[in-house]
PDB file of C-alpha atoms in Angstrom:
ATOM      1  CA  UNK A  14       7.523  27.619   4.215  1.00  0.00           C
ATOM      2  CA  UNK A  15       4.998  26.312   2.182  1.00  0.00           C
ATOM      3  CA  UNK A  16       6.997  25.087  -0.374  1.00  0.00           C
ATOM      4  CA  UNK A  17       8.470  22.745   2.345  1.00  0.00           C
ATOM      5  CA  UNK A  18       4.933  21.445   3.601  1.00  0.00           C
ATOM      6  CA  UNK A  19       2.608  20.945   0.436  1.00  0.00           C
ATOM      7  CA  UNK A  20       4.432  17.329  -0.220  1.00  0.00           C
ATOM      8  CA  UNK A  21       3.651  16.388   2.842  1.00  0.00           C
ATOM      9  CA  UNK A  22       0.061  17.451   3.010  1.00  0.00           C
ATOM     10  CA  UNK A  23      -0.573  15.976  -0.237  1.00  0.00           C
ATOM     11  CA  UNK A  24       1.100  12.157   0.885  1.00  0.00           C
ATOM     12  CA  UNK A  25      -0.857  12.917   3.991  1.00  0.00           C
ATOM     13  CA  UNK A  26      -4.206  13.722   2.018  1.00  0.00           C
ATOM     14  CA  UNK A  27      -3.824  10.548  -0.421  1.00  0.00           C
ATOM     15  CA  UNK A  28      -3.419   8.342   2.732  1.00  0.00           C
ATOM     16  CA  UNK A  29      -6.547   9.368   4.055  1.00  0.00           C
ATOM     17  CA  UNK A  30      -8.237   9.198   0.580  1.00  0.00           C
ATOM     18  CA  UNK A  31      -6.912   5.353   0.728  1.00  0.00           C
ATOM     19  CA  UNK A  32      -8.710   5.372   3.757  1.00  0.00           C
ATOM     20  CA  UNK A  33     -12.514   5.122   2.564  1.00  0.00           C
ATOM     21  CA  UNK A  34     -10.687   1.654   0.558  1.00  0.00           C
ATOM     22  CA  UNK A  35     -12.517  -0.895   2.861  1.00  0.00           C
ATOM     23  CA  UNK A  36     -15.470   0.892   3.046  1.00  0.00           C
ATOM     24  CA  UNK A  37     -15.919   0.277  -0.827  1.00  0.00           C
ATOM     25  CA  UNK A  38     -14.752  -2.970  -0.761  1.00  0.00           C
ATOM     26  CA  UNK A  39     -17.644  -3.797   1.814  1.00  0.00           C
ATOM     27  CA  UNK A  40     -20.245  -1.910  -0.354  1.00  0.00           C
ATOM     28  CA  UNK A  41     -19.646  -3.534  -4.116  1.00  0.00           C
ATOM     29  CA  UNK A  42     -21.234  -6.960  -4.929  1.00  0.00           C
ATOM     30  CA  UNK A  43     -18.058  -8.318  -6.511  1.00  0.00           C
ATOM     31  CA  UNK A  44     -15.689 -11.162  -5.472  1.00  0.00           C
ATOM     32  CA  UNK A  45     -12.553 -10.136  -4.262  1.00  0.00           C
ATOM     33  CA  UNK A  46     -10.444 -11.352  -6.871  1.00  0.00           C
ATOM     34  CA  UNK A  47     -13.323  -9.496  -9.358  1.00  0.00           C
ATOM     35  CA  UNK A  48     -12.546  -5.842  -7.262  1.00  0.00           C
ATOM     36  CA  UNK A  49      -8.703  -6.775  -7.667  1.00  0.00           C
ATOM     37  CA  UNK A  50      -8.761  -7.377 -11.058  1.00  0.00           C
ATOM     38  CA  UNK A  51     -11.290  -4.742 -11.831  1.00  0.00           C
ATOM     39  CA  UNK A  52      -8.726  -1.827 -10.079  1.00  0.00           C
ATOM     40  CA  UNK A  53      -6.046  -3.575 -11.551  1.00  0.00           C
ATOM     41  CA  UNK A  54      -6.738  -3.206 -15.423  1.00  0.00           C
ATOM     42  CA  UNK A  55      -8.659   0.428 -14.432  1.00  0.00           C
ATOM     43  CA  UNK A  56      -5.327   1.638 -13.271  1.00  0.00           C
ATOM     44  CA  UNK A  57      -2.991   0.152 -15.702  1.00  0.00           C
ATOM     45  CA  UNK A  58      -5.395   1.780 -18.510  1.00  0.00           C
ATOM     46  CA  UNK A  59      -5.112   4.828 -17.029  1.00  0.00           C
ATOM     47  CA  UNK A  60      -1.314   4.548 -16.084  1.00  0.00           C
ATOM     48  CA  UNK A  61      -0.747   3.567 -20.254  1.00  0.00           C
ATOM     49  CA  UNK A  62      -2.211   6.620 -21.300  1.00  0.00           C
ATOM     50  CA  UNK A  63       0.193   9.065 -19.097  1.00  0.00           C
ATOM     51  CA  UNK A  64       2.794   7.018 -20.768  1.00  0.00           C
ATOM     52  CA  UNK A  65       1.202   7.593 -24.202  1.00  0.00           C
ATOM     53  CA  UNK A  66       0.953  11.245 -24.084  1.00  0.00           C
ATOM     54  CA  UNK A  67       4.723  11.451 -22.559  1.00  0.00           C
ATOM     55  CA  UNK A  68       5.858   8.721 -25.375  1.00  0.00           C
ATOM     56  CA  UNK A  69       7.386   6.801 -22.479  1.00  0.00           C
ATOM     57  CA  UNK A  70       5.804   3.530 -23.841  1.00  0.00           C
ATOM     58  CA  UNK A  71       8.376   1.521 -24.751  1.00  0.00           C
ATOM     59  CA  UNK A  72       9.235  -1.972 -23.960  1.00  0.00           C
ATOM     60  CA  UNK A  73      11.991  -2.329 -20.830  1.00  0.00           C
ATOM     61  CA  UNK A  74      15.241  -3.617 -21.563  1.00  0.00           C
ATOM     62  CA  UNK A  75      16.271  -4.253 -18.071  1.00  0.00           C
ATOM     63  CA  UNK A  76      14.705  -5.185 -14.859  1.00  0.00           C
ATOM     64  CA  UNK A  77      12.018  -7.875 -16.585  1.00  0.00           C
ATOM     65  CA  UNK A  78      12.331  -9.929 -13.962  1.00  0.00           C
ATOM     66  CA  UNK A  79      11.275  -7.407 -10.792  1.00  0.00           C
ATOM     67  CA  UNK A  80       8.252  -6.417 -13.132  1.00  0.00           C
ATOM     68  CA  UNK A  81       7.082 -10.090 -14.245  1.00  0.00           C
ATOM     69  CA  UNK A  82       7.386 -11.055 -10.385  1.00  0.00           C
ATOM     70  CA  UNK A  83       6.136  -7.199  -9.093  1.00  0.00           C
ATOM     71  CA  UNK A  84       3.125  -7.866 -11.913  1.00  0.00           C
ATOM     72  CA  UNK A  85       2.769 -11.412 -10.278  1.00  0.00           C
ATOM     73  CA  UNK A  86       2.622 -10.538  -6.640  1.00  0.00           C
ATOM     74  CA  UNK A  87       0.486  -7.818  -6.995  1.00  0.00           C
ATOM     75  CA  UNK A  88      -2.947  -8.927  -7.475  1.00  0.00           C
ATOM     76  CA  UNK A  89      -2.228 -11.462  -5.328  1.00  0.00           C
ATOM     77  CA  UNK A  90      -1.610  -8.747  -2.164  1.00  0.00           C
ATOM     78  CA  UNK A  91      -5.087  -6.955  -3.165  1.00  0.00           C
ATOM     79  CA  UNK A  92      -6.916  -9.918  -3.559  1.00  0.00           C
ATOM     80  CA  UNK A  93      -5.462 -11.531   0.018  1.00  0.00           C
ATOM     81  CA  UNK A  94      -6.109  -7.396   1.362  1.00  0.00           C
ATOM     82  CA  UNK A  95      -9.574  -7.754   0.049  1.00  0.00           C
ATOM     83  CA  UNK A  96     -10.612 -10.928   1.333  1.00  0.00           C
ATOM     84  CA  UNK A  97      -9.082 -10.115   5.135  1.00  0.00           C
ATOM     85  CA  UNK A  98     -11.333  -6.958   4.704  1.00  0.00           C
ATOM     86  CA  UNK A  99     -14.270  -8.907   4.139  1.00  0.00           C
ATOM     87  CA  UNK A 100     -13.501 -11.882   6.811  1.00  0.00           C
ATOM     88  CA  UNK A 101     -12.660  -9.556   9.367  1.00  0.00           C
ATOM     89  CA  UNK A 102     -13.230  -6.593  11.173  1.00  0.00           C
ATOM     90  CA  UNK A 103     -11.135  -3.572   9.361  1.00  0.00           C
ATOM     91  CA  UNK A 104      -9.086  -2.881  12.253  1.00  0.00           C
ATOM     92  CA  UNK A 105      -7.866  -5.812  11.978  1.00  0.00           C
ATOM     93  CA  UNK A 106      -6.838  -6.216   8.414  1.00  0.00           C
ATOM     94  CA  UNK A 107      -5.107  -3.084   8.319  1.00  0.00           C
ATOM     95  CA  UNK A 108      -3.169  -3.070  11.596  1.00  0.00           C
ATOM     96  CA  UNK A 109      -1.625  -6.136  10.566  1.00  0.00           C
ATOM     97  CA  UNK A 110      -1.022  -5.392   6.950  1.00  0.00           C
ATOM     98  CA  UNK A 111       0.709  -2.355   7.953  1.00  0.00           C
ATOM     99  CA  UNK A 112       3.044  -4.279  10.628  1.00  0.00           C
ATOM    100  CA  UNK A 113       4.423  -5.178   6.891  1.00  0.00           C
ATOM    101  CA  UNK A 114       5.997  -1.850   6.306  1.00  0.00           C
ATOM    102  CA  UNK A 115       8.464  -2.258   9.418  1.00  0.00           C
ATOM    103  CA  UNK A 116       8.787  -5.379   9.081  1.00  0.00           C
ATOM    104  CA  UNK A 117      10.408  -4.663   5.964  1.00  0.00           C
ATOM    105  CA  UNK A 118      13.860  -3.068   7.435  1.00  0.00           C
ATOM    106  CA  UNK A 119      14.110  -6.433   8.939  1.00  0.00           C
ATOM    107  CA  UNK A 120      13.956  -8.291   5.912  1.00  0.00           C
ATOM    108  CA  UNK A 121      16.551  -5.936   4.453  1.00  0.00           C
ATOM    109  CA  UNK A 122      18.909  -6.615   6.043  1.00  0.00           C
ATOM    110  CA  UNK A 123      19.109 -10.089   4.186  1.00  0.00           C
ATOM    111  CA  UNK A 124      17.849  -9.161   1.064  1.00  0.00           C
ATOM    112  CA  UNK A 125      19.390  -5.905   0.368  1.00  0.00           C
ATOM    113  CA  UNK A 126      22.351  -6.060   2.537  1.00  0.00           C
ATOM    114  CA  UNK A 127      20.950  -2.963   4.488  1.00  0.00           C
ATOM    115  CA  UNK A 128      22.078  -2.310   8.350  1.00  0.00           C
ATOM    116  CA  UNK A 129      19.847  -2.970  10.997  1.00  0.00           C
ATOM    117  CA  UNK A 130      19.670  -1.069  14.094  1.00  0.00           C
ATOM    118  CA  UNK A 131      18.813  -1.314  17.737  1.00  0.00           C
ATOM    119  CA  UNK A 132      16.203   0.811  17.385  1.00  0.00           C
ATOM    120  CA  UNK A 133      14.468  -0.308  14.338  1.00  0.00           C
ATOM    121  CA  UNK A 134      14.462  -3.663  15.788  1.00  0.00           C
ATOM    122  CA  UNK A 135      12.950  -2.871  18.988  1.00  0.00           C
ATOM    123  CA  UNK A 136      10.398  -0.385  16.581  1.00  0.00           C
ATOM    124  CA  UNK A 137       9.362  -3.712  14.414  1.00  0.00           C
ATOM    125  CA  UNK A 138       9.293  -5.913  17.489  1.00  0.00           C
ATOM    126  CA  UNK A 139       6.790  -3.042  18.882  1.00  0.00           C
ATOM    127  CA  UNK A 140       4.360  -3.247  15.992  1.00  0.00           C
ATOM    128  CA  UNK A 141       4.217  -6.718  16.435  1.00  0.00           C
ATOM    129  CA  UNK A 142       3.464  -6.201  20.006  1.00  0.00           C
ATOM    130  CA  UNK A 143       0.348  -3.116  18.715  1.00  0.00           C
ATOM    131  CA  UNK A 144      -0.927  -5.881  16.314  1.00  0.00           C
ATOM    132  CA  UNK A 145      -1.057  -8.575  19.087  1.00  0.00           C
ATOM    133  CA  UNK A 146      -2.842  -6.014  21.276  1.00  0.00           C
ATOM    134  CA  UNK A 147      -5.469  -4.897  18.095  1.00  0.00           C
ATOM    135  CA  UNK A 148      -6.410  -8.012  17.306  1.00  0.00           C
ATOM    136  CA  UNK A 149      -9.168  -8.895  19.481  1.00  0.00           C
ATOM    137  CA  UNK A 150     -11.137 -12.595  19.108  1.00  0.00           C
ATOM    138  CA  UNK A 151     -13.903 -10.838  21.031  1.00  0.00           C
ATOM    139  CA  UNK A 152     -14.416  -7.969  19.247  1.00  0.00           C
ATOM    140  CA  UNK A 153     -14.842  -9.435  15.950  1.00  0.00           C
ATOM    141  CA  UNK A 154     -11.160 -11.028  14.592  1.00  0.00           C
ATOM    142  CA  UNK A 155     -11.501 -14.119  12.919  1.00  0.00           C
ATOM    143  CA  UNK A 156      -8.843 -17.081  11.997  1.00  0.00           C
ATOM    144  CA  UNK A 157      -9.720 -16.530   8.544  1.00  0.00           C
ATOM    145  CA  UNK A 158      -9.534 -12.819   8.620  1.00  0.00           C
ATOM    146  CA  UNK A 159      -6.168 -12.850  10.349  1.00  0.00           C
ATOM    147  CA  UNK A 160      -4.409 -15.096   7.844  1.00  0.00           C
ATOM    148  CA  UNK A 161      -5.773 -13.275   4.862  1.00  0.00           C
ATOM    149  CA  UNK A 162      -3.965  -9.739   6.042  1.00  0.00           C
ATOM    150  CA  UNK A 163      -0.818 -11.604   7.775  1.00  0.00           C
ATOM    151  CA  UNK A 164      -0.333 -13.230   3.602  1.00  0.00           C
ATOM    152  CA  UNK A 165      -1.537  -9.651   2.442  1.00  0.00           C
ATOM    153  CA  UNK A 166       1.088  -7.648   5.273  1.00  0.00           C
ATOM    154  CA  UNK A 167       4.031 -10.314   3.456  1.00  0.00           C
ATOM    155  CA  UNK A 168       2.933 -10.443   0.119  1.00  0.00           C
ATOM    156  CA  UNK A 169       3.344  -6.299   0.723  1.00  0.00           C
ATOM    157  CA  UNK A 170       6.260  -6.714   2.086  1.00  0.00           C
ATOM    158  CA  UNK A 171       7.789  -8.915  -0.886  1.00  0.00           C
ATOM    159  CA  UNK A 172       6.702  -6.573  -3.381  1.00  0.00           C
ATOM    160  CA  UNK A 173       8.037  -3.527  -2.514  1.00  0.00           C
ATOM    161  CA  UNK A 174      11.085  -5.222  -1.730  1.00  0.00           C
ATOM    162  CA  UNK A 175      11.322  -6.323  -5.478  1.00  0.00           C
ATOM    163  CA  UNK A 176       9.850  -3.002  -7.092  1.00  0.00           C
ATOM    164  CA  UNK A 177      12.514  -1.128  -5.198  1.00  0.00           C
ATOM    165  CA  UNK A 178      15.369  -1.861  -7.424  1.00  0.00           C
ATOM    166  CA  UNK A 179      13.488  -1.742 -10.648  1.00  0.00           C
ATOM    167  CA  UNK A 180      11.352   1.415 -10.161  1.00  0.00           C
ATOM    168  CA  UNK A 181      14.989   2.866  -9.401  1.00  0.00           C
ATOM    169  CA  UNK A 182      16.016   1.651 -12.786  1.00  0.00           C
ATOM    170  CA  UNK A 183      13.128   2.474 -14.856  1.00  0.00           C
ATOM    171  CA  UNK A 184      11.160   5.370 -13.255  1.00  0.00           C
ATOM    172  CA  UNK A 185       8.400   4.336 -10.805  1.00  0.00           C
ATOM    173  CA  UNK A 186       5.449   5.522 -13.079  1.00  0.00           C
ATOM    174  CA  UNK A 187       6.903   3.114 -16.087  1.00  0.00           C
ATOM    175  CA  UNK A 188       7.839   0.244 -14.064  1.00  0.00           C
ATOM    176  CA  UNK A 189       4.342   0.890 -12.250  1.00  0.00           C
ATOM    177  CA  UNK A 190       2.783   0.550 -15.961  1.00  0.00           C
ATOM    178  CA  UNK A 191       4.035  -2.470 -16.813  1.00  0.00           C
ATOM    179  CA  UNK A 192       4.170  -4.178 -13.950  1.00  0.00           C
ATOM    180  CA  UNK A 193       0.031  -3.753 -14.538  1.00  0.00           C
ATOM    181  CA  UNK A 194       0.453  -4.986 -17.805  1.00  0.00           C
ATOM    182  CA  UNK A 195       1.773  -8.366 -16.138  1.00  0.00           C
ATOM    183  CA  UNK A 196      -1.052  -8.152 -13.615  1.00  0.00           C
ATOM    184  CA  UNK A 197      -3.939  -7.445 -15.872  1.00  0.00           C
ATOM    185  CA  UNK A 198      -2.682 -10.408 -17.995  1.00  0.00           C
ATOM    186  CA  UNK A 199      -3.220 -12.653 -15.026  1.00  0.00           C
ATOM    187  CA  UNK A 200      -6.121 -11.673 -13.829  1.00  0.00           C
ATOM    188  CA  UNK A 201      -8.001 -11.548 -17.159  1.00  0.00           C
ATOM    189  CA  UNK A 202     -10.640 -13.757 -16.235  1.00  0.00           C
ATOM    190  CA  UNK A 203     -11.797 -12.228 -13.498  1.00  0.00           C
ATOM    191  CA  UNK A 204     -11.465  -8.799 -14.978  1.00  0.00           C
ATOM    192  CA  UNK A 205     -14.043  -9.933 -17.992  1.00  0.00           C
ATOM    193  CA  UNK A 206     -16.330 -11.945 -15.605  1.00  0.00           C
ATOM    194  CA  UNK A 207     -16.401  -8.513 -13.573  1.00  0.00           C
ATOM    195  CA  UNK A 208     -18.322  -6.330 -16.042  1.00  0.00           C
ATOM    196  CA  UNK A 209     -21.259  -8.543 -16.366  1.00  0.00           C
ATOM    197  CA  UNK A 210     -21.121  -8.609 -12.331  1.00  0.00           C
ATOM    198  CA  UNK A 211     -20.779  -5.290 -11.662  1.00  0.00           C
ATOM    199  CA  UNK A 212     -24.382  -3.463 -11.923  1.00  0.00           C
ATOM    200  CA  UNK A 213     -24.803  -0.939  -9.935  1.00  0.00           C
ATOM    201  CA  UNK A 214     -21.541  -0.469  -8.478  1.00  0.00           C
ATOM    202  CA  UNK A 215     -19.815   0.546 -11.513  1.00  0.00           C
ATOM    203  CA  UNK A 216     -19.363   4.114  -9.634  1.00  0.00           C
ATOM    204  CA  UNK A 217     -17.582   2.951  -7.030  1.00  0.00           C
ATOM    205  CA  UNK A 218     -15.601   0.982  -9.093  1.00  0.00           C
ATOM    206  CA  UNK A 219     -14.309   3.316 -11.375  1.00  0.00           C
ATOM    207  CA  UNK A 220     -13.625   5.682  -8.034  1.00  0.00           C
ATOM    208  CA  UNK A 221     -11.187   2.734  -6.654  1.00  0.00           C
ATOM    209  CA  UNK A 222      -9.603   1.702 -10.075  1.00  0.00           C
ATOM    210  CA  UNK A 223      -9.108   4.967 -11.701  1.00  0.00           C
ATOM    211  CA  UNK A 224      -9.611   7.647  -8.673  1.00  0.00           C
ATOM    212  CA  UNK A 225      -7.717   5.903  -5.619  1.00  0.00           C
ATOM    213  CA  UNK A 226      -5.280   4.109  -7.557  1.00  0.00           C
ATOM    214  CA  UNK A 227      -4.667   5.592 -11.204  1.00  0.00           C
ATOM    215  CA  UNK A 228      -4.523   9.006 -10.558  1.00  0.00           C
ATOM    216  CA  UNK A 229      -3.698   9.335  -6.893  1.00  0.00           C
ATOM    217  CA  UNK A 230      -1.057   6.702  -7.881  1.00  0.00           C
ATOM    218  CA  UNK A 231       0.570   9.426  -9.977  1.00  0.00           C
ATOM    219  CA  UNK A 232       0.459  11.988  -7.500  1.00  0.00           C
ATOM    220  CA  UNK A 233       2.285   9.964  -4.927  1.00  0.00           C
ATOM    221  CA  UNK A 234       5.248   8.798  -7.233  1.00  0.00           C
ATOM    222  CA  UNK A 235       5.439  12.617  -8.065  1.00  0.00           C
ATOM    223  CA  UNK A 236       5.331  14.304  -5.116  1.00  0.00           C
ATOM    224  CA  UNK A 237       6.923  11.340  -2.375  1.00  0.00           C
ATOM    225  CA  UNK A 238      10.793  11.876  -3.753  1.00  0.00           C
ATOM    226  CA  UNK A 239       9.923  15.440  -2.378  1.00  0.00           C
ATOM    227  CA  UNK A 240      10.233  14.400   1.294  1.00  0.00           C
ATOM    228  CA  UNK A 241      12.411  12.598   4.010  1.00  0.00           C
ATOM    229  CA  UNK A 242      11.713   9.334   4.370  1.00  0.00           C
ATOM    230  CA  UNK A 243      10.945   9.692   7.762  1.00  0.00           C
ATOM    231  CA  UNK A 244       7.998  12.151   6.225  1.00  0.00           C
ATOM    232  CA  UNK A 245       6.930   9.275   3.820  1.00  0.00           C
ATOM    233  CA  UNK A 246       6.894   6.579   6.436  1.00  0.00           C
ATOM    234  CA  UNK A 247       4.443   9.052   8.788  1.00  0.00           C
ATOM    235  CA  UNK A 248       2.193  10.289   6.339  1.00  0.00           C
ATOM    236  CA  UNK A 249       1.444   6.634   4.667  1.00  0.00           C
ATOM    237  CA  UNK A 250       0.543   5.746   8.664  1.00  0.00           C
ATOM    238  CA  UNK A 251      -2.710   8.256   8.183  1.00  0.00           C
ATOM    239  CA  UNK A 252      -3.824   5.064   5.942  1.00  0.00           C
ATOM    240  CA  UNK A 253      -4.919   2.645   8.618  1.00  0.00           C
ATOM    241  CA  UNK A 254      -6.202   5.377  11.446  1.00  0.00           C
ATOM    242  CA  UNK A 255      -8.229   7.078   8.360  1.00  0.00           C
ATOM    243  CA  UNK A 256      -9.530   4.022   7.634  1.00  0.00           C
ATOM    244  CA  UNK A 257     -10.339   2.509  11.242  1.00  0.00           C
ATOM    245  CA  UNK A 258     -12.389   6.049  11.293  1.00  0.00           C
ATOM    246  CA  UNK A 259     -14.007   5.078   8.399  1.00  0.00           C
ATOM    247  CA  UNK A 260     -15.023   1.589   9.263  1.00  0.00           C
ATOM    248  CA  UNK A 261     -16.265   3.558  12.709  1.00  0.00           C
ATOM    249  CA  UNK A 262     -18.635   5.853  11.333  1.00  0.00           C
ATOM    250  CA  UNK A 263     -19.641   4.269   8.069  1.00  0.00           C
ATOM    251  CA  UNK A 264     -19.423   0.515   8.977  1.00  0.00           C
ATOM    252  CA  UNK A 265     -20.388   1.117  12.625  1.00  0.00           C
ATOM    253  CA  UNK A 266     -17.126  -1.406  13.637  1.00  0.00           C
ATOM    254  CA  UNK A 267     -16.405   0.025  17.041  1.00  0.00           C
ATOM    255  CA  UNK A 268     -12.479   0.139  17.897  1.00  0.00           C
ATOM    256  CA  UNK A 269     -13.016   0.064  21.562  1.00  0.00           C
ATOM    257  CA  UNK A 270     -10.023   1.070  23.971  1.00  0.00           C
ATOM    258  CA  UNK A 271      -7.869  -2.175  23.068  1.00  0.00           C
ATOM    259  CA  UNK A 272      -8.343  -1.227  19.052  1.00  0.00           C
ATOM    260  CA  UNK A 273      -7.451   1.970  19.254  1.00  0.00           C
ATOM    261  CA  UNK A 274      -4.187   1.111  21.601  1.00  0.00           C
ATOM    262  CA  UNK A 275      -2.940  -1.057  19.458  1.00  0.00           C
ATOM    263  CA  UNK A 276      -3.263   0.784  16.136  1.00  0.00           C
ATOM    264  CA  UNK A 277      -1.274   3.774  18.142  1.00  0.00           C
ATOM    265  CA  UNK A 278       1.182   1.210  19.041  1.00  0.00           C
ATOM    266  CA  UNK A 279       1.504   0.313  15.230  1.00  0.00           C
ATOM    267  CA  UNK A 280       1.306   3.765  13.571  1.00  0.00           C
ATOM    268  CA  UNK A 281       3.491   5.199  16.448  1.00  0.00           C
ATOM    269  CA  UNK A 282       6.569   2.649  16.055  1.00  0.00           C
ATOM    270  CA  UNK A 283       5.902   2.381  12.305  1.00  0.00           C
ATOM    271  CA  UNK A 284       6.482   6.212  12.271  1.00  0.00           C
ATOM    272  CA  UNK A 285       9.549   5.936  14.310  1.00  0.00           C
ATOM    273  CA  UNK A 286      11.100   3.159  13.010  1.00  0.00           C
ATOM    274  CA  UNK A 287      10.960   5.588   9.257  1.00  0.00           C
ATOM    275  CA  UNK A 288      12.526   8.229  11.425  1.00  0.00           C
ATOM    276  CA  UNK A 289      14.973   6.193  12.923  1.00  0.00           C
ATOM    277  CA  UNK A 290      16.301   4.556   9.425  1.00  0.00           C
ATOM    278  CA  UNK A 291      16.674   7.945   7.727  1.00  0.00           C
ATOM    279  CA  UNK A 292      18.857   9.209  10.612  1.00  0.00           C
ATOM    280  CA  UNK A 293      20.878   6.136   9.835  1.00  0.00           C
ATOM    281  CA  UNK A 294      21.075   6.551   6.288  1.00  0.00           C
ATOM    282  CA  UNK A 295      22.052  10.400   6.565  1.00  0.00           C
ATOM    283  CA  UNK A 296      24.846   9.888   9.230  1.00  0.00           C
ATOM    284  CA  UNK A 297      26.246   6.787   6.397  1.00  0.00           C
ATOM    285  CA  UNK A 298      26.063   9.479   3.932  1.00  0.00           C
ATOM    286  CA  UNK A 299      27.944  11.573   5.872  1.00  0.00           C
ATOM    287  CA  UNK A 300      30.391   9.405   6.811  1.00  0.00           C
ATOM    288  CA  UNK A 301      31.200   8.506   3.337  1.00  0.00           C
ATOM    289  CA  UNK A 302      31.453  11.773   2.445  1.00  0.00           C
ATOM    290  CA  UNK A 303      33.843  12.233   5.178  1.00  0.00           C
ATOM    291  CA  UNK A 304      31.574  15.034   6.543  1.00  0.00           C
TER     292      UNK A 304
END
């Protein structure tokens, strides 16, 4: 039995290890697009030398494009992520960031010809609903806050849908490598203007850029082919509500009763519209089997 549950713990553990994210963000003196770049080029680093000691580095023949555009969008969705953080309550940020993931099936049905269902429809229309709900002018959401995480929640949403094809072609640790290489090349400046900056913080810093993204990277693209989908999509929802928690007794950012509805309302039709589109996919399966 517990062969069939350590993946899951472990996704679920990361999550809420991703969690303490805007928490740090608050607490280093660096510019957003400083922390982005500074994670950025810790991670790649790191990822490089997993490559190195597996001899896996070795320059793609295929997929370029999906890493040059991955490597572009990238710092681009921390940086926006970063700056709702800081603009806004974190509530906010992350509810409507993670409306993204949903929102995705929609936007696969045009871009990668995937099937959309009744149920995953009414499941992204639902988040959308939890995010309306969550986002509070009274209780600390600002215009600027909300427009940083709505570009952050699509910018997500455009990435994955491009590193899904090429991390099937080249390995998601190797396409995850070079698409840093891309992103470390573009934010070089404010990588190099980050170590004179940094001070004091350099701790937490090398906790986001190496701890919460290098390594706990690699454990996540080795352990999350290990589960259902539907098992992905619920443990990445720990994310948000571990780091609403956070913001609560670290930040001392309240949710209050409309807060906390509406990040149920997200995590609980995020979680069921992950459910709902591996059903789909396993009756297609079967079908084409002729099961």
């Amino acid at each position: 039995m517990f062969q069939r549950i350590w993946p899951a713990l472990v996704l679920a553990a990361l999550a809420g290890a991703w969690g303490i994210i805007p928490v740090i963000v608050r607490e280093v003196n660096l510019s957003s697009a400083q922390l982005a770049a500074s994670r950025i080029w810790l991670a790649t680093v790191f990822q490089f030398a997993v490559l190195a000691l597996w001899r896996g580095i070795r320059v793609p023949a295929t997929s370029r494009r999906s890493i040059i555009l991955s490597g572009l969008l990238l710092p681009l969705h921390w940086f926006t992520f970063f700056q709702a953080i800081e603009t806004t309550r974190v509530l906010v940020a992350l509810v409507l960031v993670f409306v993204a993931a949903p929102a995705m099936s929609v936007a696969a049905t045009r871009v990668l010809g995937e099937p959309l269902a009744l149920l995953t429809g009414l499941g992204v229309l639902g988040g959308f609903v939890g995010a309306a709900i969550a986002v509070d002018p009274s209780n600390g959401a600002t215009t600027a806050g909300v427009l940083w995480a709505l570009a952050s929640g699509l910018l997500l949403a455009a990435m994955l849908l491009n590193v899904k094809p090429g991390a099937a072609d080249l390995g998601a640790v190797r396409f995850g490598a070079w698409q840093g290489l891309v992103a470390s090349l573009v934010t070089l400046p404010w990588a190099a203007s980050a170590v004179t900056d940094v001070d004091g913080d350099i701790g937490l810093v090398l906790f986001l850029g190496i701890g919460l993204t290098g390594i706990s990277g690699l454990i996540y693209l080795g352990t999350m082919h290990r589960v259902p989908v539907s098992t992905l999509s619920s443990t990445m929802y720990v994310e948000p509500m571990a780091a609403v928690i956070a913001a609560w007794l670290l930040l001392d950012e309240d949710p209050g009763a409309r807060g906390w509805l509406g990040i149920a309302l997200v995590v609980g039709f995020g979680i069921m519209v992950g459910w709902r589109n591996e059903r789909a996919a396993r009756v297609a399966g079967e079908i084409g089997a002729g099961v």
